[in-house]
Every structure is written in C-alpha cells, then in structure tokens.
mmCIF file of N, CA and C in Angstrom:
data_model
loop_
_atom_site.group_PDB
_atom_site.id
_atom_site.type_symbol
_atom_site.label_atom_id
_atom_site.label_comp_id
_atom_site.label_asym_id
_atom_site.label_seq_id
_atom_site.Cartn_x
_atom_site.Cartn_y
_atom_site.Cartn_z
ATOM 1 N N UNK A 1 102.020 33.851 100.001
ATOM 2 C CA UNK A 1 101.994 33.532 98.615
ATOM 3 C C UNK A 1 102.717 34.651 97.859
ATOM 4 N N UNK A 2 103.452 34.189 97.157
ATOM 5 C CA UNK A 2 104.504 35.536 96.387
ATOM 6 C C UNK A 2 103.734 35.053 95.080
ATOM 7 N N UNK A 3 104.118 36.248 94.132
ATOM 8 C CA UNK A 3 103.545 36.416 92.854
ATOM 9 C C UNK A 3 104.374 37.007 91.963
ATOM 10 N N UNK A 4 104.648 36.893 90.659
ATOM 11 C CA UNK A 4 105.572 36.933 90.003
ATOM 12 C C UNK A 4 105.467 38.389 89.039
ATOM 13 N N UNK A 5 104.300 38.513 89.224
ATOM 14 C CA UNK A 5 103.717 39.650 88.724
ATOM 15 C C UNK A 5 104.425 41.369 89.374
ATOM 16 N N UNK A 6 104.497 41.823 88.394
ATOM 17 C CA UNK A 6 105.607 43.259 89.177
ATOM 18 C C UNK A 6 104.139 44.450 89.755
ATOM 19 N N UNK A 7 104.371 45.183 90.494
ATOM 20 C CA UNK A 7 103.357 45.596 91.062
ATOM 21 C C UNK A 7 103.096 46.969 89.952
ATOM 22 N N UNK A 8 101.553 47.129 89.571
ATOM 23 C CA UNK A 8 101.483 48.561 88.750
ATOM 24 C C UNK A 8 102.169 49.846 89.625
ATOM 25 N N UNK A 9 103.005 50.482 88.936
ATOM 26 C CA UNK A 9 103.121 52.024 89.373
ATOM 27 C C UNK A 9 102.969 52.834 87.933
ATOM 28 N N UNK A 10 101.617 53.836 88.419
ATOM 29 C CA UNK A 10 101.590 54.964 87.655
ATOM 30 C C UNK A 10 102.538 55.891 87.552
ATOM 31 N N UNK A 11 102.556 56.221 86.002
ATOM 32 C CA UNK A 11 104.107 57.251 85.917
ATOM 33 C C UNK A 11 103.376 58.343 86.359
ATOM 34 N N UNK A 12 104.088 59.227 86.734
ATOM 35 C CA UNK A 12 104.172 60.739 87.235
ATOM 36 C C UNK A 12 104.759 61.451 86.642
ATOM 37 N N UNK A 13 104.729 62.524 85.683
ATOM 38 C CA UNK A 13 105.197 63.502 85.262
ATOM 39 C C UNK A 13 105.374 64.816 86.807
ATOM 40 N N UNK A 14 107.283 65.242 86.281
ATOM 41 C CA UNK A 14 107.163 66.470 87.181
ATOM 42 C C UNK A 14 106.546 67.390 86.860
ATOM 43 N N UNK A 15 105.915 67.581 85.878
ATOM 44 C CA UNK A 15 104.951 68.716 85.549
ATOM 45 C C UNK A 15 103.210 68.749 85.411
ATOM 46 N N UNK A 16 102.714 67.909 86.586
ATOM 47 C CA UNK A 16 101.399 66.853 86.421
ATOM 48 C C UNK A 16 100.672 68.038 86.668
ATOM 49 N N UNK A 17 100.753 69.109 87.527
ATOM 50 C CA UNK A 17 99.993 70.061 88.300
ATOM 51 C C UNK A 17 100.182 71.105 87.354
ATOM 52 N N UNK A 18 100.922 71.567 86.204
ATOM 53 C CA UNK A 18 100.811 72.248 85.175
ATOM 54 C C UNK A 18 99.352 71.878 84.226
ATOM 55 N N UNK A 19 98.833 70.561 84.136
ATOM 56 C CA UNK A 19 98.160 70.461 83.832
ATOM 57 C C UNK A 19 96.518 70.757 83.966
ATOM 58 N N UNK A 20 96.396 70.671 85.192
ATOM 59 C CA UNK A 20 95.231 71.644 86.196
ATOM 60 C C UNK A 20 95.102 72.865 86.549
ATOM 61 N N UNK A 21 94.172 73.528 86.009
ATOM 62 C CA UNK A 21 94.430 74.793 86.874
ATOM 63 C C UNK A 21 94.580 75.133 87.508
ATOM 64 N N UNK A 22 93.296 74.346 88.766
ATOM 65 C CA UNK A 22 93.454 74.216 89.867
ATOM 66 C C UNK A 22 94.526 74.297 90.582
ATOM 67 N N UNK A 23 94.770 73.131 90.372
ATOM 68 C CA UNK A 23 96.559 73.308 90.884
ATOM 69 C C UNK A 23 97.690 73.861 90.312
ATOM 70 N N UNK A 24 97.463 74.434 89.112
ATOM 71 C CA UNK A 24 98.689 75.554 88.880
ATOM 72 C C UNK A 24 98.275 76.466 89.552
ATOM 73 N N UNK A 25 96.869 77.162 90.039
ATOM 74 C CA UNK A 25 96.673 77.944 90.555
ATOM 75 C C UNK A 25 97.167 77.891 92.317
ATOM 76 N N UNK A 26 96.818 76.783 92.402
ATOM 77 C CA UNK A 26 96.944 76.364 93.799
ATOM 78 C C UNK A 26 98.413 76.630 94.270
ATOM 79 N N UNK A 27 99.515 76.456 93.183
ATOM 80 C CA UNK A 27 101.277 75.938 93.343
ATOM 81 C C UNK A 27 101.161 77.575 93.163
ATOM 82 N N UNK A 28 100.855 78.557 92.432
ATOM 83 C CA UNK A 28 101.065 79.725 92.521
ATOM 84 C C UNK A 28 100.568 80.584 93.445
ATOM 85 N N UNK A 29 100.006 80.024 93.992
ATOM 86 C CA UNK A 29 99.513 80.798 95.138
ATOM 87 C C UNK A 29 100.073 80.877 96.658
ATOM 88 N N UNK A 30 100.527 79.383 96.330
ATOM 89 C CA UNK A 30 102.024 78.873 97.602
ATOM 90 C C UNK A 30 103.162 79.582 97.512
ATOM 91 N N UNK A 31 103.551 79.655 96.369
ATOM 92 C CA UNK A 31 105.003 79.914 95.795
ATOM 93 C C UNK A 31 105.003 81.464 96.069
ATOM 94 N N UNK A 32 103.771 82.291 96.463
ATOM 95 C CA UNK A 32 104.767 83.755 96.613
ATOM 96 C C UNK A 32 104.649 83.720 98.419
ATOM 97 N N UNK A 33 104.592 82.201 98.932
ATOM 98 C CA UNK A 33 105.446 82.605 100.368
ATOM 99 C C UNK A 33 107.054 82.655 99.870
ATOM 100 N N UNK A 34 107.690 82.690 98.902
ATOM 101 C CA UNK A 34 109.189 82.526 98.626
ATOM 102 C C UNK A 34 109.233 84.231 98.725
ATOM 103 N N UNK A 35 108.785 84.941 98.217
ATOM 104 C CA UNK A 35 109.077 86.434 98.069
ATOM 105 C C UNK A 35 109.240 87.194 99.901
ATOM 106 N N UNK A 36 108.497 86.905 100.681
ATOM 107 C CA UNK A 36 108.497 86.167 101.795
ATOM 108 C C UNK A 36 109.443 86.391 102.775
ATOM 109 N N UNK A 37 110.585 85.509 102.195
ATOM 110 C CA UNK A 37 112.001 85.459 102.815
ATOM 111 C C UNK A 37 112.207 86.548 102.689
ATOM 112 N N UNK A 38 112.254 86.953 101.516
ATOM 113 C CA UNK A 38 113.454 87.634 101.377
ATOM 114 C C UNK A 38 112.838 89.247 101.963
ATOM 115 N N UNK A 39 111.439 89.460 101.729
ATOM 116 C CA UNK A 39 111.216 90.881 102.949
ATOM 117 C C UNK A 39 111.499 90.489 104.155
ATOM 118 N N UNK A 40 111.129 89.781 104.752
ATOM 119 C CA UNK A 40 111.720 89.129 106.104
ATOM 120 C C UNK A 40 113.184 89.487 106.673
ATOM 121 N N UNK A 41 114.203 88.861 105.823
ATOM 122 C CA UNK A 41 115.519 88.895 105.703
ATOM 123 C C UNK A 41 115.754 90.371 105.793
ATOM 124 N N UNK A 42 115.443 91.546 104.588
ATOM 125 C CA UNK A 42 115.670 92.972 104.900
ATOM 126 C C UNK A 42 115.396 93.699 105.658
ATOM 127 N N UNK A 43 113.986 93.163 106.293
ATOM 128 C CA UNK A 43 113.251 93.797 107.516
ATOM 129 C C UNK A 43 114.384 93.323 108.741
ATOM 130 N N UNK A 44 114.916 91.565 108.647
ATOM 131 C CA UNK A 44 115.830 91.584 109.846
ATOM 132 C C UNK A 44 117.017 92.366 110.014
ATOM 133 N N UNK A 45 117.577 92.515 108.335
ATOM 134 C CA UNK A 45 118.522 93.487 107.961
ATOM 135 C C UNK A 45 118.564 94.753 108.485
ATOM 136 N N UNK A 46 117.830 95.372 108.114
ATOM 137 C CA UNK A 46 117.250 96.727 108.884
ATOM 138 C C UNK A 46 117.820 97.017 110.757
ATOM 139 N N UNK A 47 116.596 95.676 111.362
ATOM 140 C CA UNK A 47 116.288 95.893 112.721
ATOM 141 C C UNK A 47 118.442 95.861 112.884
ATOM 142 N N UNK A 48 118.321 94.899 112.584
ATOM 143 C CA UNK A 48 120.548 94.990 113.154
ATOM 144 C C UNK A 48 121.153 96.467 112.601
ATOM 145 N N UNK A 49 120.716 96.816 111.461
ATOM 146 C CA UNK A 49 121.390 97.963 111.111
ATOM 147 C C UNK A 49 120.922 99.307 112.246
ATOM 148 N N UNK A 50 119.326 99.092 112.435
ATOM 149 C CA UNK A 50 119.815 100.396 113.148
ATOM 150 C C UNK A 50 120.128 100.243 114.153
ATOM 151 N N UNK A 51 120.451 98.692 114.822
ATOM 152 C CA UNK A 51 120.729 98.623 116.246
ATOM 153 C C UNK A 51 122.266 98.658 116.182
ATOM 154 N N UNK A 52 122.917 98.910 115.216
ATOM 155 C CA UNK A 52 124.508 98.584 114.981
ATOM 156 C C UNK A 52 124.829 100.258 114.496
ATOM 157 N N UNK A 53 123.785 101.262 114.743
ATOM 158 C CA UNK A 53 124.388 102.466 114.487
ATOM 159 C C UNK A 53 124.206 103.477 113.176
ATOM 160 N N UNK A 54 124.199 104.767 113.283
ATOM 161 C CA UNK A 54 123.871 105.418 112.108
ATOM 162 C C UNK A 54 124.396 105.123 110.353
ATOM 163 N N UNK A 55 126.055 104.450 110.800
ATOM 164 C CA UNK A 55 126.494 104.422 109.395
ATOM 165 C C UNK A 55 125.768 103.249 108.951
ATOM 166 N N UNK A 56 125.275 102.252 109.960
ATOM 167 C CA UNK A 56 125.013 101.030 108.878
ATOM 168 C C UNK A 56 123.602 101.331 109.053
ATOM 169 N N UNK A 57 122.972 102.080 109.409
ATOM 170 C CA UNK A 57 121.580 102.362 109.000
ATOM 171 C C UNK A 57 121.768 103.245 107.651
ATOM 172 N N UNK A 58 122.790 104.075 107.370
ATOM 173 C CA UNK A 58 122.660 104.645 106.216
ATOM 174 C C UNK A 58 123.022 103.651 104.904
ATOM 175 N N UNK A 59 123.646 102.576 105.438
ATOM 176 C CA UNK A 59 124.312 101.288 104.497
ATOM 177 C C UNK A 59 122.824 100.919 103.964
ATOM 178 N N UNK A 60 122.480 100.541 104.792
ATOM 179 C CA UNK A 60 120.823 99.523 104.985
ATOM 180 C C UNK A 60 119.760 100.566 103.925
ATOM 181 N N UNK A 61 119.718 101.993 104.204
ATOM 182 C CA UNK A 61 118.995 102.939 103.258
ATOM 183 C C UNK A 61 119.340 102.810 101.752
ATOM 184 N N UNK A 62 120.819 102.819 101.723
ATOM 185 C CA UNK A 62 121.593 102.950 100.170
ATOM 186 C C UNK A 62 121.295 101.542 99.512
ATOM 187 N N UNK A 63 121.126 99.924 100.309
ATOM 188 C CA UNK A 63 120.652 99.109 100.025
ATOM 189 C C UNK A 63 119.106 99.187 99.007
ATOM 190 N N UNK A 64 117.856 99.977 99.725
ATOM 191 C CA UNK A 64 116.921 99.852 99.630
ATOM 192 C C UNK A 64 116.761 100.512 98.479
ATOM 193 N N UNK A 65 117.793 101.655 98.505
ATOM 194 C CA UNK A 65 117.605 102.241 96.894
ATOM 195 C C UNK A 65 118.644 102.015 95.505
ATOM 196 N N UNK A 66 119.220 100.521 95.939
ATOM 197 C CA UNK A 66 119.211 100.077 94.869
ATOM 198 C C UNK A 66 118.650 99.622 94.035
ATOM 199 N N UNK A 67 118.349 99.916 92.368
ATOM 200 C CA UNK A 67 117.161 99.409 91.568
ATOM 201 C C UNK A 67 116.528 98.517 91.721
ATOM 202 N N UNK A 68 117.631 97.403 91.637
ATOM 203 C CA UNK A 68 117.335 96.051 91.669
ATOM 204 C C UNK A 68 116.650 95.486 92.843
ATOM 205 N N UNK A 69 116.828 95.902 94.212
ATOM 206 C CA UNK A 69 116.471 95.882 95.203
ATOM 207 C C UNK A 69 115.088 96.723 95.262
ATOM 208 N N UNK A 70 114.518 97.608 94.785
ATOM 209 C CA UNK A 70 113.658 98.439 94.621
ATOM 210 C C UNK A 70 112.324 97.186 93.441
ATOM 211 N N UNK A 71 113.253 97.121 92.656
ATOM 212 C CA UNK A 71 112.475 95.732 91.533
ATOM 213 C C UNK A 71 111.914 94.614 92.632
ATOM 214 N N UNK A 72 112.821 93.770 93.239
ATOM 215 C CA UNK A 72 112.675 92.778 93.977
ATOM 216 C C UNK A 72 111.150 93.497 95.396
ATOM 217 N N UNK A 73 111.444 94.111 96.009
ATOM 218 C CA UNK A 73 110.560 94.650 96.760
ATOM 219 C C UNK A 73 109.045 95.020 96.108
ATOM 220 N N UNK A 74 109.216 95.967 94.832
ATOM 221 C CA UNK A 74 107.838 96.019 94.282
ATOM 222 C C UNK A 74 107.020 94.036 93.441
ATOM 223 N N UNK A 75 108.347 93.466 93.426
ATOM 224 C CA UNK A 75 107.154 92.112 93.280
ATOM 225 C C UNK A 75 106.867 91.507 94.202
ATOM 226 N N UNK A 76 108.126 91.755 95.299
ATOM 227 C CA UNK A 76 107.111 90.961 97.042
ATOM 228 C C UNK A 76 106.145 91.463 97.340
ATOM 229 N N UNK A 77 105.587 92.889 96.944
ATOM 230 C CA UNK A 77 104.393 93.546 97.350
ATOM 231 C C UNK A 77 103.202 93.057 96.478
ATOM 232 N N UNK A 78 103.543 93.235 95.231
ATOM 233 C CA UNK A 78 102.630 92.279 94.241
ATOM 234 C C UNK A 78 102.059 91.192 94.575
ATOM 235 N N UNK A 79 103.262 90.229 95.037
ATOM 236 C CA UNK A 79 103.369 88.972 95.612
ATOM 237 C C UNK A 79 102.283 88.617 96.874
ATOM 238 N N UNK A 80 102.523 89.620 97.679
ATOM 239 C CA UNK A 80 102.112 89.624 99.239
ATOM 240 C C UNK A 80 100.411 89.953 98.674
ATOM 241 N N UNK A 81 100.199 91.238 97.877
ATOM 242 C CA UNK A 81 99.016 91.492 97.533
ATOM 243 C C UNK A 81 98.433 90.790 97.384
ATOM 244 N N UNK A 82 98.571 89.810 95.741
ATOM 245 C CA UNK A 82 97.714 88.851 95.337
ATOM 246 C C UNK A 82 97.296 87.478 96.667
ATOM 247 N N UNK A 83 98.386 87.089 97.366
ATOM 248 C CA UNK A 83 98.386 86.155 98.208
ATOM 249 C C UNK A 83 96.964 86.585 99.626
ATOM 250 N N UNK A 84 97.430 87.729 99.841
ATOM 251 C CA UNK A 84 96.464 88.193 100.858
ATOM 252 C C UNK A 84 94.850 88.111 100.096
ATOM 253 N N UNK A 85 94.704 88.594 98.542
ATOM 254 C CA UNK A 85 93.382 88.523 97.873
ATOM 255 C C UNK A 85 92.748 86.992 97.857
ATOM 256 N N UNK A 86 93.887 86.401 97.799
ATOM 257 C CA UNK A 86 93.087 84.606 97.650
ATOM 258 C C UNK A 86 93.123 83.981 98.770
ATOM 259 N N UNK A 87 93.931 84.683 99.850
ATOM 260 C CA UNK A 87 93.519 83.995 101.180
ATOM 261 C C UNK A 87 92.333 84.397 101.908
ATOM 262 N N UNK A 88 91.845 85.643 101.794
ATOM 263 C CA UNK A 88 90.512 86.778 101.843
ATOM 264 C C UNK A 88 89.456 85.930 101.088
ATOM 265 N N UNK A 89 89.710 85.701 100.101
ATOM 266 C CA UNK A 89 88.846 84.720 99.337
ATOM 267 C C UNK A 89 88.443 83.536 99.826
ATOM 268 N N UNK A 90 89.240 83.216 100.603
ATOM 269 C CA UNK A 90 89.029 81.839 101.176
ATOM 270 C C UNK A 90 88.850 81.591 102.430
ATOM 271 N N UNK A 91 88.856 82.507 103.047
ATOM 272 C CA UNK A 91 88.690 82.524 104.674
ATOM 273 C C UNK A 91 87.071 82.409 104.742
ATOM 274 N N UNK A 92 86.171 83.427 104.068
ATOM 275 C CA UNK A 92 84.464 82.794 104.331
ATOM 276 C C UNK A 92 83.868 81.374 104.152
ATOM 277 N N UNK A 93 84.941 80.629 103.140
ATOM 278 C CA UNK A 93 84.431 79.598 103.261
ATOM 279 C C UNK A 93 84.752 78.357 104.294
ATOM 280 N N UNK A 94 85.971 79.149 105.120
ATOM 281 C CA UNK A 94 86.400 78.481 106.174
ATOM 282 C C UNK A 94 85.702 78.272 107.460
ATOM 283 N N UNK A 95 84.498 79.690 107.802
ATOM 284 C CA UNK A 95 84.179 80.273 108.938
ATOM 285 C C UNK A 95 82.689 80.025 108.450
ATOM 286 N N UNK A 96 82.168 80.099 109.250
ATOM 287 C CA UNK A 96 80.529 80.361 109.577
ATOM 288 C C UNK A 96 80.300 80.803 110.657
ATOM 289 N N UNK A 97 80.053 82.437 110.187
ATOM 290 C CA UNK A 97 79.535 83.400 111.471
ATOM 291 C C UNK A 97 77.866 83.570 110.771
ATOM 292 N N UNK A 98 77.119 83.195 111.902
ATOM 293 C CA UNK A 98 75.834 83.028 112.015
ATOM 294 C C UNK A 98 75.152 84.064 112.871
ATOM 295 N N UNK A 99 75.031 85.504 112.524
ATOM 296 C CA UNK A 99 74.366 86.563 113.537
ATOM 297 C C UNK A 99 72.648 85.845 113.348
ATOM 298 N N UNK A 100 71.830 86.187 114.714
ATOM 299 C CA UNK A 100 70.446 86.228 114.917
ATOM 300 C C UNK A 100 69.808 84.769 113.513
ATOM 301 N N UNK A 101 70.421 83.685 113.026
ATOM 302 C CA UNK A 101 70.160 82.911 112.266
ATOM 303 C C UNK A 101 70.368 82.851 110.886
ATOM 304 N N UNK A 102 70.631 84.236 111.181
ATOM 305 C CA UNK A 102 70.908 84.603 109.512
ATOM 306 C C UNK A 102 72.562 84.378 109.340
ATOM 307 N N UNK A 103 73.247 83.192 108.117
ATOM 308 C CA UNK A 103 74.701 83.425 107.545
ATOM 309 C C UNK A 103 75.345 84.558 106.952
ATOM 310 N N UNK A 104 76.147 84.996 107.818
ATOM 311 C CA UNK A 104 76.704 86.262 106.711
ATOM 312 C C UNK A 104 77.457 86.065 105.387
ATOM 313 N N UNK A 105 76.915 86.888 104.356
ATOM 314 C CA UNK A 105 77.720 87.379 103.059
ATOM 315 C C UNK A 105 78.961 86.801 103.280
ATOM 316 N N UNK A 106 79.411 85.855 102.087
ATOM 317 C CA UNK A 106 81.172 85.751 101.730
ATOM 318 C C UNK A 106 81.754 87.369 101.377
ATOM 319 N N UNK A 107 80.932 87.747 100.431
ATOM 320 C CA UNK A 107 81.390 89.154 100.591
ATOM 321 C C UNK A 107 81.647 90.161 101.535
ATOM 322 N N UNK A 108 80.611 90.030 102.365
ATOM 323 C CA UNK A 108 80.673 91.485 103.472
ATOM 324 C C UNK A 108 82.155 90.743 104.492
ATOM 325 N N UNK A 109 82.071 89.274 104.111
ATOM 326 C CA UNK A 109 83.443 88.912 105.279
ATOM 327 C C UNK A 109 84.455 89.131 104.818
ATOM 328 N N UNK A 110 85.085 89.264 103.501
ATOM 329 C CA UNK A 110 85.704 89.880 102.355
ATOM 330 C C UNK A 110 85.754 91.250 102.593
ATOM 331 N N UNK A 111 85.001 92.185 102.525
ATOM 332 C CA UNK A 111 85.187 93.720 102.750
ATOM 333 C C UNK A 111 85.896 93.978 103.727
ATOM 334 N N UNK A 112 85.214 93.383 105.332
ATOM 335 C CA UNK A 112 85.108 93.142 106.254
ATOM 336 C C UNK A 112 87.029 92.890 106.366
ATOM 337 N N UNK A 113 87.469 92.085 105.588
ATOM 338 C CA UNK A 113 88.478 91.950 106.233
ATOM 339 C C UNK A 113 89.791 92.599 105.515
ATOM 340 N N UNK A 114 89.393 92.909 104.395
ATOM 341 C CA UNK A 114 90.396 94.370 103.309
ATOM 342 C C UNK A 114 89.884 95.796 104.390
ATOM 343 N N UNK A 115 88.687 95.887 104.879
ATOM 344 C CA UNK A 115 88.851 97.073 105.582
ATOM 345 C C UNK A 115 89.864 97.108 107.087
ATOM 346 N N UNK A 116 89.754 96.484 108.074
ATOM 347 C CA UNK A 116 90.624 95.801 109.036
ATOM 348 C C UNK A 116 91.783 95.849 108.445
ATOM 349 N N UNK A 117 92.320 95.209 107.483
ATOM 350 C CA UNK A 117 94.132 95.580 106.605
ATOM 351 C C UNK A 117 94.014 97.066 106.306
ATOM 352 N N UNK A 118 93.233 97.752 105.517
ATOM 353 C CA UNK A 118 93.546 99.039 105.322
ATOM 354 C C UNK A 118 93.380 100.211 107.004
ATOM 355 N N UNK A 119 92.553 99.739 107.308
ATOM 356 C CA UNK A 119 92.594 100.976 108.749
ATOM 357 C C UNK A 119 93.996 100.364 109.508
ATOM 358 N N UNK A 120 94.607 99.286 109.237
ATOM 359 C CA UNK A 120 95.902 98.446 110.483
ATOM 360 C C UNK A 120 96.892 99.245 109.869
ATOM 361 N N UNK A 121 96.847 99.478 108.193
ATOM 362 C CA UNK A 121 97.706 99.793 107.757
ATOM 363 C C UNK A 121 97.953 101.289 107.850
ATOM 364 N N UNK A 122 96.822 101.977 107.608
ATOM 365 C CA UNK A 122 96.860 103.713 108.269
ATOM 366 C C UNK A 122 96.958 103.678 109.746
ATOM 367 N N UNK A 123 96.892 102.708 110.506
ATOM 368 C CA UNK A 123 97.431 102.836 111.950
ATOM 369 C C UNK A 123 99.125 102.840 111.807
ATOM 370 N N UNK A 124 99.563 102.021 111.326
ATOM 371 C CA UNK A 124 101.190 101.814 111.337
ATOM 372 C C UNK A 124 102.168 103.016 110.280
ATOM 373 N N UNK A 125 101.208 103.290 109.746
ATOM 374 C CA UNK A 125 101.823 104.956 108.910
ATOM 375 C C UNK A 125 101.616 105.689 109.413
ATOM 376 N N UNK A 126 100.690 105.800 109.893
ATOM 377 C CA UNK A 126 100.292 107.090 110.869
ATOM 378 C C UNK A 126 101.765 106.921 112.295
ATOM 379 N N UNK A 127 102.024 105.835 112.866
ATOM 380 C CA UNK A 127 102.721 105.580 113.878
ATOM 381 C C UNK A 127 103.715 106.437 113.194
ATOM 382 N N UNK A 128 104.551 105.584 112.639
ATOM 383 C CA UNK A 128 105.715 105.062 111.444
ATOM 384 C C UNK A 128 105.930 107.101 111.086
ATOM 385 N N UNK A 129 104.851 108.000 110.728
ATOM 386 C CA UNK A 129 105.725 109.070 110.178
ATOM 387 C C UNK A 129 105.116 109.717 111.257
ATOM 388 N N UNK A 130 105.112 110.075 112.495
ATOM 389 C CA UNK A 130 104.795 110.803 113.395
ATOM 390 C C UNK A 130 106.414 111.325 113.782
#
C-alpha cells in the first residue's frame, strides 16, 4: 500500500549540541584529542631528527623554541590536562572495585589515579635528565 503522504523528518540544526551542556561539554571534551596530533606529529618529528643526526636535531630544538610553537604546545598541555581530569572523573563510574564488601570511594579512585600519573611522570624525568 503506498501513501501519498511525505514522511515527517525533523529539522536538525548544525548547532543542536550547542544547545546542551551536556553535550557542549561532551563535544569539548572530544575535541582536545585534535591538540593530540599535532604533539604526536613533533614527538614523531623529533624521534627522525635525532635519528637523522646532530644538525637536524638542532633544527628540531630551534623548532620548539619558536613562540608560536611554544603557544601551540602550552595549549596541548592545557588540552591534554583538562582531558585527563574528565576522563579520571569518569573512570570510577566505569569500574567497581569491591575490597572485603565494601565499594571504594569515586574519590580515593580519582587520587588513586592523579597519584600513579604524577609518580610515572617523576619516573620519566628522573630517566629523561639523568
């Protein structure tokens, strides 16, 4: 049986998720995997430079202290920061670790796991300037 009737489609605005917090929060919280690349990319930059020799490791240095490049790096860290805080945030409610019956603290799994990043991270500085 056909019907003459056109089928409803709801309009969609490209800006529907501006409207929610939720999900502006949610789209901003995705969006600094983009910052991402581009440490990625310099870090691969790097590994070829020093495998290609002192001058282009000194190329690769003079890179890093360009401003702009110095700008771009302090918001991937920003970037990386905040991203790691709301994924920390969200990992207790992912897990249920149950010691002796008792549920552990969202918090203490939260501490728990900013302390683990900070001692990984004084492990790899500690390496890194030896």
């Amino acid at each position: 049986m056909t019907t003459k009737r056109k089928p409803y489609v709801r309009e969609m605005s490209s800006n529907w998720w501006q409207q929610i917090e939720f999900y502006r929060f949610y789209v901003i919280r995705e969006a600094t995997a983009i910052p991402q690349i581009w440490f990625s990319l310099v870090v691969l930059y790097g590994v070829f430079s020093l495998q290609a020799g002192p001058e282009n490791w000194s190329n690769y240095v003079a890179l890093l202290h360009n401003p702009i490049v110095l700008l771009i790096n302090i918001f991937t860290l920003i970037a990386t920061l905040f991203h790691t805080k709301t994924w920390f945030e969200l990992a207790p409610k992912a897990v249920n670790i149950v010691i002796k019956n008792k549920k552990i603290a969202q918090e203490s799994i939260i501490k728990l796991l900013w302390g683990i990043t900070f001692l990984v991270t004084i492990i790899i500085l500690a390496i890194a300037l030896i």
